PDB file of C-alpha atoms in Angstrom:
ATOM      1  CA  GLN A   1     -23.166   4.012  -5.998  1.00 72.00           C
ATOM      2  CA  ALA A   2     -25.984   1.627  -6.951  1.00 74.00           C
ATOM      3  CA  VAL A   3     -23.863  -1.379  -5.886  1.00 73.00           C
ATOM      4  CA  ILE A   4     -23.262   0.243  -2.509  1.00 76.00           C
ATOM      5  CA  ASP A   5     -26.903   1.232  -2.075  1.00 77.00           C
ATOM      6  CA  ALA A   6     -27.990  -2.314  -2.856  1.00 81.00           C
ATOM      7  CA  GLY A   7     -25.775  -3.650  -0.042  1.00 86.00           C
ATOM      8  CA  LEU A   8     -23.607  -5.691  -2.403  1.00 87.00           C
ATOM      9  CA  ILE A   9     -20.163  -4.619  -1.198  1.00 91.00           C
ATOM     10  CA  PRO A  10     -19.951  -6.930   1.873  1.00 95.00           C
ATOM     11  CA  PRO A  11     -20.826 -10.028  -0.207  1.00 94.00           C
ATOM     12  CA  LEU A  12     -18.366  -8.933  -2.903  1.00 94.00           C
ATOM     13  CA  VAL A  13     -15.594  -8.589  -0.310  1.00 95.00           C
ATOM     14  CA  GLU A  14     -16.443 -12.064   0.989  1.00 96.00           C
ATOM     15  CA  ILE A  15     -16.184 -13.383  -2.577  1.00 95.00           C
ATOM     16  CA  LEU A  16     -12.759 -11.708  -2.879  1.00 94.00           C
ATOM     17  CA  ARG A  17     -11.676 -13.577   0.255  1.00 94.00           C
ATOM     18  CA  THR A  18     -13.043 -17.053  -0.396  1.00 95.00           C
ATOM     19  CA  ALA A  19     -14.165 -17.769  -3.958  1.00 95.00           C
ATOM     20  CA  ASP A  20     -12.374 -19.413  -6.853  1.00 94.00           C
ATOM     21  CA  MET A  21     -10.124 -17.163  -8.939  1.00 92.00           C
ATOM     22  CA  ARG A  22     -12.603 -16.612 -11.754  1.00 93.00           C
ATOM     23  CA  THR A  23     -15.268 -15.393  -9.313  1.00 95.00           C
ATOM     24  CA  LYS A  24     -12.708 -13.294  -7.418  1.00 94.00           C
ATOM     25  CA  LYS A  25     -11.867 -11.521 -10.666  1.00 93.00           C
ATOM     26  CA  GLU A  26     -15.494 -10.546 -11.201  1.00 93.00           C
ATOM     27  CA  ALA A  27     -15.796  -9.292  -7.624  1.00 94.00           C
ATOM     28  CA  CYS A  28     -12.570  -7.334  -8.034  1.00 94.00           C
ATOM     29  CA  TRP A  29     -13.938  -5.620 -11.138  1.00 93.00           C
ATOM     30  CA  ALA A  30     -17.096  -4.620  -9.261  1.00 91.00           C
ATOM     31  CA  ILE A  31     -15.140  -3.263  -6.288  1.00 92.00           C
ATOM     32  CA  SER A  32     -12.737  -1.450  -8.589  1.00 91.00           C
ATOM     33  CA  ASN A  33     -15.658   0.183 -10.386  1.00 89.00           C
ATOM     34  CA  ALA A  34     -17.069   1.286  -7.023  1.00 88.00           C
ATOM     35  CA  SER A  35     -13.671   2.751  -6.092  1.00 90.00           C
ATOM     36  CA  SER A  36     -13.076   4.532  -9.380  1.00 87.00           C
ATOM     37  CA  GLY A  37     -15.084   7.590  -8.343  1.00 74.00           C
ATOM     38  CA  GLY A  38     -13.322   7.760  -4.989  1.00 69.00           C
ATOM     39  CA  GLU A  39     -11.574  10.978  -5.793  1.00 71.00           C
ATOM     40  CA  TYR A  40     -14.945  12.692  -6.006  1.00 80.00           C
ATOM     41  CA  ARG A  41     -16.807  10.409  -3.586  1.00 85.00           C
ATOM     42  CA  PRO A  42     -14.401   9.573  -0.743  1.00 90.00           C
ATOM     43  CA  ASP A  43     -17.349   8.227   1.259  1.00 90.00           C
ATOM     44  CA  GLN A  44     -17.497   5.322  -1.215  1.00 91.00           C
ATOM     45  CA  ILE A  45     -13.829   4.481  -0.612  1.00 93.00           C
ATOM     46  CA  LYS A  46     -14.273   4.716   3.148  1.00 93.00           C
ATOM     47  CA  TYR A  47     -17.208   2.329   2.923  1.00 93.00           C
ATOM     48  CA  LEU A  48     -15.185  -0.150   0.840  1.00 94.00           C
ATOM     49  CA  VAL A  49     -12.411  -0.057   3.437  1.00 96.00           C
ATOM     50  CA  GLN A  50     -14.921  -0.393   6.269  1.00 95.00           C
ATOM     51  CA  CYS A  51     -16.245  -3.535   4.555  1.00 96.00           C
ATOM     52  CA  GLY A  52     -12.745  -5.046   4.630  1.00 96.00           C
ATOM     53  CA  CYS A  53     -11.620  -4.879   1.012  1.00 96.00           C
ATOM     54  CA  ILE A  54      -7.945  -4.044   1.647  1.00 97.00           C
ATOM     55  CA  LYS A  55      -6.606  -7.482   2.641  1.00 97.00           C
ATOM     56  CA  PRO A  56      -8.328  -9.419  -0.164  1.00 96.00           C
ATOM     57  CA  LEU A  57      -7.132  -6.837  -2.710  1.00 96.00           C
ATOM     58  CA  CYS A  58      -3.582  -7.131  -1.362  1.00 96.00           C
ATOM     59  CA  ASP A  59      -3.840 -10.908  -1.694  1.00 94.00           C
ATOM     60  CA  LEU A  60      -5.184 -10.609  -5.225  1.00 93.00           C
ATOM     61  CA  ILE A  61      -2.274  -8.544  -6.541  1.00 93.00           C
ATOM     62  CA  GLN A  62      -0.018 -11.520  -5.896  1.00 88.00           C
ATOM     63  CA  GLN A  63      -1.707 -13.777  -8.464  1.00 83.00           C
ATOM     64  CA  THR A  64      -0.397 -14.269 -11.995  1.00 79.00           C
ATOM     65  CA  ASP A  65      -2.866 -12.461 -14.285  1.00 90.00           C
ATOM     66  CA  PRO A  66      -1.346  -9.024 -15.034  1.00 94.00           C
ATOM     67  CA  ARG A  67      -4.695  -7.532 -15.986  1.00 93.00           C
ATOM     68  CA  MET A  68      -6.267  -8.538 -12.681  1.00 94.00           C
ATOM     69  CA  THR A  69      -3.193  -7.331 -10.818  1.00 95.00           C
ATOM     70  CA  MET A  70      -3.636  -3.945 -12.486  1.00 96.00           C
ATOM     71  CA  VAL A  71      -7.325  -3.785 -11.531  1.00 95.00           C
ATOM     72  CA  ALA A  72      -6.496  -4.556  -7.882  1.00 96.00           C
ATOM     73  CA  LEU A  73      -3.616  -2.046  -7.913  1.00 97.00           C
ATOM     74  CA  ASP A  74      -5.917   0.628  -9.346  1.00 95.00           C
ATOM     75  CA  CYS A  75      -8.383  -0.003  -6.546  1.00 95.00           C
ATOM     76  CA  LEU A  76      -5.650   0.159  -3.886  1.00 96.00           C
ATOM     77  CA  GLU A  77      -4.368   3.369  -5.441  1.00 96.00           C
ATOM     78  CA  HIS A  78      -7.842   4.928  -5.239  1.00 95.00           C
ATOM     79  CA  ILE A  79      -7.948   3.965  -1.564  1.00 96.00           C
ATOM     80  CA  LEU A  80      -4.502   5.467  -0.982  1.00 96.00           C
ATOM     81  CA  MET A  81      -5.532   8.708  -2.707  1.00 94.00           C
ATOM     82  CA  VAL A  82      -8.385   9.178  -0.250  1.00 94.00           C
ATOM     83  CA  GLY A  83      -6.092   8.357   2.665  1.00 94.00           C
ATOM     84  CA  GLU A  84      -3.645  10.949   1.408  1.00 93.00           C
ATOM     85  CA  ARG A  85      -6.393  13.519   1.127  1.00 92.00           C
ATOM     86  CA  ASP A  86      -7.514  12.833   4.708  1.00 92.00           C
ATOM     87  CA  LYS A  87      -4.035  13.114   6.270  1.00 91.00           C
ATOM     88  CA  GLN A  88      -4.853  16.423   7.959  1.00 87.00           C
ATOM     89  CA  GLN A  89      -7.562  14.652   9.965  1.00 90.00           C
ATOM     90  CA  THR A  90      -5.330  11.731  10.972  1.00 87.00           C
ATOM     91  CA  ASP A  91      -2.175  13.283  12.456  1.00 89.00           C
ATOM     92  CA  ASN A  92      -0.622  13.696   9.012  1.00 90.00           C
ATOM     93  CA  MET A  93      -0.670   9.940   8.424  1.00 93.00           C
ATOM     94  CA  ASN A  94      -2.253   8.057   5.538  1.00 94.00           C
ATOM     95  CA  VAL A  95      -4.136   5.463   7.587  1.00 95.00           C
ATOM     96  CA  TYR A  96      -4.989   3.478   4.470  1.00 96.00           C
ATOM     97  CA  ALA A  97      -1.281   3.156   3.626  1.00 96.00           C
ATOM     98  CA  LEU A  98      -0.792   1.717   7.102  1.00 95.00           C
ATOM     99  CA  ASP A  99      -3.732  -0.660   6.604  1.00 96.00           C
ATOM    100  CA  ILE A 100      -2.252  -1.824   3.295  1.00 97.00           C
ATOM    101  CA  GLU A 101       1.151  -2.290   4.884  1.00 96.00           C
ATOM    102  CA  LEU A 102      -0.335  -4.316   7.748  1.00 96.00           C
ATOM    103  CA  ALA A 103      -2.184  -6.497   5.225  1.00 96.00           C
ATOM    104  CA  GLY A 104       1.112  -7.356   3.505  1.00 95.00           C
ATOM    105  CA  GLY A 105       0.269  -5.147   0.565  1.00 96.00           C
ATOM    106  CA  MET A 106       3.301  -2.892   0.659  1.00 96.00           C
ATOM    107  CA  TYR A 107       5.615  -5.896   0.468  1.00 96.00           C
ATOM    108  CA  ALA A 108       3.516  -7.426  -2.334  1.00 96.00           C
ATOM    109  CA  ILE A 109       3.560  -4.140  -4.260  1.00 97.00           C
ATOM    110  CA  GLU A 110       7.328  -3.877  -3.801  1.00 96.00           C
ATOM    111  CA  GLN A 111       7.672  -7.371  -5.273  1.00 95.00           C
ATOM    112  CA  LEU A 112       5.682  -6.251  -8.313  1.00 95.00           C
ATOM    113  CA  GLN A 113       8.514  -3.877  -9.179  1.00 92.00           C
ATOM    114  CA  ASP A 114      10.186  -7.016 -10.561  1.00 92.00           C
ATOM    115  CA  HIS A 115       7.121  -7.982 -12.611  1.00 92.00           C
ATOM    116  CA  GLN A 116       7.581  -8.861 -16.297  1.00 92.00           C
ATOM    117  CA  ASP A 117       4.594  -6.769 -17.365  1.00 94.00           C
ATOM    118  CA  ARG A 118       5.742  -3.173 -17.825  1.00 95.00           C
ATOM    119  CA  ASP A 119       2.373  -1.669 -16.839  1.00 96.00           C
ATOM    120  CA  VAL A 120       2.335  -3.644 -13.567  1.00 96.00           C
ATOM    121  CA  TYR A 121       5.905  -2.596 -12.858  1.00 96.00           C
ATOM    122  CA  ASN A 122       5.136   1.085 -13.550  1.00 96.00           C
ATOM    123  CA  LYS A 123       1.975   1.070 -11.419  1.00 96.00           C
ATOM    124  CA  ALA A 124       3.742  -0.663  -8.526  1.00 96.00           C
ATOM    125  CA  PHE A 125       6.667   1.745  -8.725  1.00 96.00           C
ATOM    126  CA  LYS A 126       4.338   4.749  -8.740  1.00 96.00           C
ATOM    127  CA  ILE A 127       2.365   3.509  -5.732  1.00 96.00           C
ATOM    128  CA  ILE A 128       5.507   2.824  -3.693  1.00 96.00           C
ATOM    129  CA  GLU A 129       6.995   6.167  -4.671  1.00 96.00           C
ATOM    130  CA  ASP A 130       3.817   8.181  -4.019  1.00 95.00           C
ATOM    131  CA  TYR A 131       2.552   6.538  -0.832  1.00 94.00           C
ATOM    132  CA  PHE A 132       5.254   4.476   0.877  1.00 92.00           C
ATOM    133  CA  SER A 133       8.656   6.063   0.200  1.00 84.00           C
ATOM    134  CA  ALA A 134       8.382   8.451   3.165  1.00 71.00           C
ATOM    135  CA  ASP A 135       8.016   5.465   5.530  1.00 53.00           C
ATOM    136  CA  GLU A 136      11.763   4.812   5.502  1.00 53.00           C
ATOM    137  CA  GLN A 137      12.574   8.360   6.583  1.00 54.00           C
ATOM    138  CA  GLU A 138       9.872   8.251   9.274  1.00 54.00           C
ATOM    139  CA  LEU A 139      11.335   4.988  10.607  1.00 50.00           C
ATOM    140  CA  ALA A 140      14.777   6.570  10.692  1.00 50.00           C
ATOM    141  CA  GLU A 141      13.451   9.478  12.721  1.00 55.00           C
ATOM    142  CA  ALA A 142      11.589   7.149  15.073  1.00 51.00           C
ATOM    143  CA  ASP A 143      14.642   5.013  15.877  1.00 52.00           C
ATOM    144  CA  GLY A 144      16.898   8.037  16.427  1.00 51.00           C
ATOM    145  CA  MET A 145      19.339   7.064  13.702  1.00 49.00           C
ATOM    146  CA  ASP A 146      20.439   9.481  11.043  1.00 48.00           C
ATOM    147  CA  HIS A 147      19.960   7.366   7.916  1.00 44.00           C
ATOM    148  CA  ALA A 148      20.606  10.270   5.583  1.00 46.00           C
ATOM    149  CA  GLU A 149      23.692  10.046   3.448  1.00 44.00           C
ATOM    150  CA  ASP A 150      26.678  12.135   4.442  1.00 42.00           C
ATOM    151  CA  GLU A 151      27.060  14.598   1.567  1.00 47.00           C
ATOM    152  CA  ASN A 152      30.862  14.549   1.600  1.00 46.00           C
ATOM    153  CA  GLN A 153      31.526  10.845   1.902  1.00 49.00           C
ATOM    154  CA  GLY A 154      28.412   9.149   0.486  1.00 50.00           C
ATOM    155  CA  GLN A 155      28.156   7.027   3.642  1.00 53.00           C
ATOM    156  CA  LEU A 156      25.504   6.675   6.288  1.00 54.00           C
ATOM    157  CA  ALA A 157      26.079   8.881   9.318  1.00 55.00           C
ATOM    158  CA  MET A 158      25.702   7.566  12.863  1.00 52.00           C
ATOM    159  CA  PRO A 159      24.438   9.762  15.676  1.00 55.00           C
ATOM    160  CA  GLU A 160      27.263  11.376  17.609  1.00 60.00           C
ATOM    161  CA  ASN A 161      25.886  10.487  21.055  1.00 58.00           C
ATOM    162  CA  VAL A 162      26.226   6.687  20.677  1.00 55.00           C
ATOM    163  CA  GLN A 163      28.756   5.142  23.070  1.00 61.00           C
ATOM    164  CA  ALA A 164      30.094   1.625  23.418  1.00 58.00           C
ATOM    165  CA  PRO A 165      28.994  -0.205  26.570  1.00 59.00           C
ATOM    166  CA  GLN A 166      31.366  -0.095  29.539  1.00 64.00           C
ATOM    167  CA  GLY A 167      33.609  -3.120  29.461  1.00 61.00           C
ATOM    168  CA  GLY A 168      33.232  -3.517  25.690  1.00 61.00           C
ATOM    169  CA  PHE A 169      30.961  -5.890  23.826  1.00 57.00           C
ATOM    170  CA  ASN A 170      30.227  -9.450  24.946  1.00 61.00           C
ATOM    171  CA  PHE A 171      29.073 -11.776  22.198  1.00 58.00           C
ATOM    172  CA  GLY A 172      28.266 -14.738  24.458  1.00 59.00           C
ATOM    173  CA  GLN A 173      31.778 -16.163  24.604  1.00 52.00           C
TER     174      GLN A 173
END
């Protein structure tokens, strides 16, 4: 809280965006420490997000130091926890998960599921499972397709009301 009260979060976020890697690591530690109480102080997390920390954290998880990747993932997970808690106020949507996805973070986290470090892999898997796995089902519902597996055949089922165009298909021939 003292870091927030002193007005240090905006400069720390700027350091995360623009500084050399060694300085970014220090800024990431400070932001992670500020986020660690987020479960009990969601206002701190909301302030971190308001200051723009999501994109630089998403960028940071893509670097090679597994320890720093874990620190950034922990911070993103704290942010996602608060977003999950606030879903009732945001049309049952975790707005921070959407922010992370728009910042390229979901893709970066998915890529970490192939990471050599077991802790990074486990953390990435947990975050995807806990906060992003429902996205696929929501997309299926939004596009009108039934992407659920057919229980009897183990194949994807197509909606019954889909019809071929009159005159067949034309593939530009």
